[in-house]
Short mmCIF file of C-alpha atoms in Angstrom, two decimals:
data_model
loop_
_atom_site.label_atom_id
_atom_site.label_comp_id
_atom_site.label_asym_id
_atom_site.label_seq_id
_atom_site.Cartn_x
_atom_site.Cartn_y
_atom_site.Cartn_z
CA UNK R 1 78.38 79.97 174.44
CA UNK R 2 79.78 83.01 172.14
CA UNK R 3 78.17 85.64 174.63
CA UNK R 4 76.11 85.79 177.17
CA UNK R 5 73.96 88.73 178.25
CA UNK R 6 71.53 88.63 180.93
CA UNK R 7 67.61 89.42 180.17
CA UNK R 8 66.02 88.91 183.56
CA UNK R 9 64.70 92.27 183.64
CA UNK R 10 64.17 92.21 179.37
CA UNK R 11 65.23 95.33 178.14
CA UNK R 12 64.54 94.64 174.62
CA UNK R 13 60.99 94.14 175.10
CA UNK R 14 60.61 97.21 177.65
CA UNK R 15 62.23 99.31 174.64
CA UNK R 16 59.76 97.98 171.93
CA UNK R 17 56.79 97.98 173.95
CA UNK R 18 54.10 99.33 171.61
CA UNK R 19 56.08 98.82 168.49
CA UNK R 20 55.85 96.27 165.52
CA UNK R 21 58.41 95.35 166.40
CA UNK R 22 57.95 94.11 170.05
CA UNK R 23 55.32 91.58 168.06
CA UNK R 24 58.20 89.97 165.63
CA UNK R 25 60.95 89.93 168.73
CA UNK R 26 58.36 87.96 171.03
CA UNK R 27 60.93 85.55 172.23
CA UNK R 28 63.72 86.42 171.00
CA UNK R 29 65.20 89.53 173.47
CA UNK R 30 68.34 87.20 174.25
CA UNK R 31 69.35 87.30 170.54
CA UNK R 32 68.55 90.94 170.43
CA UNK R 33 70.16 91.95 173.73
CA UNK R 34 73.63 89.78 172.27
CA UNK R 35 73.43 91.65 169.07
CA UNK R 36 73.15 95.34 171.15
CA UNK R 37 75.73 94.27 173.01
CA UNK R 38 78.02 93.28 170.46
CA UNK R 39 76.95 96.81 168.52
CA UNK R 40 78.51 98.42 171.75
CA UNK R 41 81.71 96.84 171.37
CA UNK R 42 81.74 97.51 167.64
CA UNK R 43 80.89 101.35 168.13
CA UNK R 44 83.43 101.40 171.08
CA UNK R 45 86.39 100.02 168.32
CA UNK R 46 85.05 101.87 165.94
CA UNK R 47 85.62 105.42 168.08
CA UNK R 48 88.53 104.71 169.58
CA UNK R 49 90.47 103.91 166.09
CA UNK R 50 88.31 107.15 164.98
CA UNK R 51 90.31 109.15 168.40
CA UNK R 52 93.70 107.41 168.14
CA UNK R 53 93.70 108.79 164.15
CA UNK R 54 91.93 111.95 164.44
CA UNK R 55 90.58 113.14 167.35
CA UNK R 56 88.95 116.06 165.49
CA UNK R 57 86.44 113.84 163.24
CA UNK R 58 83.42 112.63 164.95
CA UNK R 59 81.78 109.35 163.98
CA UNK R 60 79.01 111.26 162.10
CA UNK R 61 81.79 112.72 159.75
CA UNK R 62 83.22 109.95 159.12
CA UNK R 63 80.65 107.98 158.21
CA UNK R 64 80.00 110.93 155.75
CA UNK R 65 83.74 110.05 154.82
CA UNK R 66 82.80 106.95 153.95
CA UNK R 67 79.45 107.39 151.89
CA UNK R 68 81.36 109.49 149.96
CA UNK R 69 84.43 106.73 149.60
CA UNK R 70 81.74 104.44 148.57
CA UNK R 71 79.80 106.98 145.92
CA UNK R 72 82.60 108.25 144.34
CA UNK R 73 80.81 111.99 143.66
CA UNK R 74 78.01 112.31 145.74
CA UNK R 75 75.35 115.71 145.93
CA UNK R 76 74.99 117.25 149.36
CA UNK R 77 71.28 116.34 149.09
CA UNK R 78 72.27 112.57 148.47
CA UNK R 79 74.43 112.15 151.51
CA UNK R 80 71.81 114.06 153.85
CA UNK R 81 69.19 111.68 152.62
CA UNK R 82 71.86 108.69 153.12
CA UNK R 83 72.57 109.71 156.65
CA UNK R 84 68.97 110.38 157.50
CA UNK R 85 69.29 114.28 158.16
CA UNK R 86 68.45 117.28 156.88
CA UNK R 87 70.15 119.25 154.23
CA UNK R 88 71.26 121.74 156.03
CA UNK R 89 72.89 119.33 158.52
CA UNK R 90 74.64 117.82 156.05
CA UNK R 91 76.29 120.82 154.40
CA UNK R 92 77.62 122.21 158.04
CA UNK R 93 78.84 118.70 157.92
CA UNK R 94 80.68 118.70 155.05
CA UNK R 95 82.18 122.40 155.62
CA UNK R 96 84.24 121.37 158.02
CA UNK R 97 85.18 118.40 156.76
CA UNK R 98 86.31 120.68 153.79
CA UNK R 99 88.26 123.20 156.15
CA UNK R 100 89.92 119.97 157.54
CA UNK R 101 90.86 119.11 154.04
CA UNK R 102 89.20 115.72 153.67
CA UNK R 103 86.53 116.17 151.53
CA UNK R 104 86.06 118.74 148.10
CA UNK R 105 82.88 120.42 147.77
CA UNK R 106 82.47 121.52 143.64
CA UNK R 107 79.15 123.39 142.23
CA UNK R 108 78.01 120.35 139.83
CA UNK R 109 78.77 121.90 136.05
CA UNK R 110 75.67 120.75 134.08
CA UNK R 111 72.96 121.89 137.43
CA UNK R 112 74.51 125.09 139.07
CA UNK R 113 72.41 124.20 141.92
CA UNK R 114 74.09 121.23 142.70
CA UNK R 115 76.77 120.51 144.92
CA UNK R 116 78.86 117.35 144.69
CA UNK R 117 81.25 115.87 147.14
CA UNK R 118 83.87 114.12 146.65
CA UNK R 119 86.83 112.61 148.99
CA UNK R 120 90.14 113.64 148.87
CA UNK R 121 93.49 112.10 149.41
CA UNK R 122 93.51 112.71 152.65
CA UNK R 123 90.22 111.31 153.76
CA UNK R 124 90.71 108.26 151.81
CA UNK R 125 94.20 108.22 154.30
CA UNK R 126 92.25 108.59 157.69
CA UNK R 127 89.42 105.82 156.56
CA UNK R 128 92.33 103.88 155.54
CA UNK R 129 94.07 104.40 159.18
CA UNK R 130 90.66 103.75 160.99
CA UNK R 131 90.10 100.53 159.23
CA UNK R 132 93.87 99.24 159.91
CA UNK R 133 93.28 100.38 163.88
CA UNK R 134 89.64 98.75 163.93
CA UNK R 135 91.05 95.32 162.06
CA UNK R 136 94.30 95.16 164.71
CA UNK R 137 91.69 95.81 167.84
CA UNK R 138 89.28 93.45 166.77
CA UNK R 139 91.40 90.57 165.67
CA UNK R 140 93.10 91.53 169.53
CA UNK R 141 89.05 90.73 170.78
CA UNK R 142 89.19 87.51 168.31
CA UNK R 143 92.65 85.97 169.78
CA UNK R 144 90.80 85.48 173.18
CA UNK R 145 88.18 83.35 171.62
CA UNK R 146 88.80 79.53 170.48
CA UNK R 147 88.64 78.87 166.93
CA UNK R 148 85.44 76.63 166.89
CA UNK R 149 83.74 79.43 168.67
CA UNK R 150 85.33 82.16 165.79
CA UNK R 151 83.47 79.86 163.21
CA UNK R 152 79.80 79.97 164.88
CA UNK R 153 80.50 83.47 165.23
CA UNK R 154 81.64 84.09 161.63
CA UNK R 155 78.18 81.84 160.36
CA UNK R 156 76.08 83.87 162.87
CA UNK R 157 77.66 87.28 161.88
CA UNK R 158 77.18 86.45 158.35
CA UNK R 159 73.37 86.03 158.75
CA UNK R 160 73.07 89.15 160.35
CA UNK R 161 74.54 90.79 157.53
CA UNK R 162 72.83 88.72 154.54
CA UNK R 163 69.68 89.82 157.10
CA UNK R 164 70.10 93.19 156.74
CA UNK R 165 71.30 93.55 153.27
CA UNK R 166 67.62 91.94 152.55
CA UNK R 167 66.26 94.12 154.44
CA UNK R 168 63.69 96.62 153.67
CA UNK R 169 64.52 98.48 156.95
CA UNK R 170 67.93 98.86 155.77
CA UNK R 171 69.01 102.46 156.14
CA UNK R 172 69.83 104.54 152.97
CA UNK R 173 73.12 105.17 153.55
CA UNK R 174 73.71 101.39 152.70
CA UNK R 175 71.83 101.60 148.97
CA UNK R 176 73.44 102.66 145.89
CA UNK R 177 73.01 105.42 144.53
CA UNK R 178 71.95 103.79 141.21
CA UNK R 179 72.32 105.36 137.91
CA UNK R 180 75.55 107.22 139.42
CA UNK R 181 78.48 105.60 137.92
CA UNK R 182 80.00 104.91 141.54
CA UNK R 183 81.86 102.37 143.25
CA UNK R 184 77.79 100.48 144.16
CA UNK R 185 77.44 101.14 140.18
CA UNK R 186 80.94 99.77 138.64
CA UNK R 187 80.73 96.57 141.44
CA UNK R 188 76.74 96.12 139.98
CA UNK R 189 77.57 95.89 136.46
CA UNK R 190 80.44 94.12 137.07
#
């Protein structure tokens, strides 16, 4: 077995109680409590290659970071909406990423209004750094397991993902920003 978490006391279904989604998970709390789990370690590799490159950035930020690696330009509005927050949020966000240096912040030319985003060398470094950190730690977690177990877990992974990436649930931050011209854009047309 890949991993095994205990539901004696179901957690999952205690969570979702009164939800739509306690109705679609009837059954299947073990999956969900494996795939929580799993998040943990994933958000646990994820913060400590954050910490070990820049203790100053929180997750939040850099996940800001990254919507903006993955937009190209990007308004203030659009990444607020992307990470599920308000405006305001967003733009106390992004000034101090901008006093850290990793992000530009540029009134948009055409709508005076508008403020774009866009990354700068040295945020396109520290995602760079994060993702080197996160690759060594997890392929550390990988060495431990035996390759026939590595392959279920790479088919049962890649469900998860082709799951959520036709999902309706799927969180804005993970659409393209279409019309754009950015990264999502050039890949599309492609």
């Amino acid at each position: 077995m890949l991993l095994a978490v205990s539901s004696s006391r179901d957690p999952v279904a205690a969570e979702l109680a009164g939800d739509d989604a306690a109705t679609m998970l009837a059954g299947q709390s073990d999956v969900v409590d494996a795939v929580l789990a799993a998040n943990r370690v994933f958000v646990a590799v994820a913060a400590g290659a954050l910490a070990d490159v820049e203790p100053e950035v929180t997750l939040p930020q850099f996940r800001a970071l990254v919507l903006c690696e993955m937009h190209g330009t990007i308004t203030v509005a659009e990444l607020a909406a992307a990470m599920g927050v308000v405006p305001s949020t967003a733009t106390r966000m992004c000034d101090r990423l901008v006093a850290k240096k990793l992000l530009d912040r540029a009134t948009d030319e055409v709508n005076r209004r508008q403020v774009n985003l866009r990354l700068r060398p040295e945020g396109r470094t520290l995602i760079d750094q994060s993702t080197r950190k996160r690759t060594d730690e997890i392929g550390q977690l990988l060495a431990v397991i035996p390759p026939e177990d590595q392959a279920r877990l790479t088919e049962g992974l890649a469900l998860l993902v082709e799951a959520a990436h036709g999902s309706d649930r799927t969180r804005p931050s993970r659409r393209p920003l279409a019309g754009r011209g950015g990264k999502n854009d050039q890949e599309r047309d492609a």
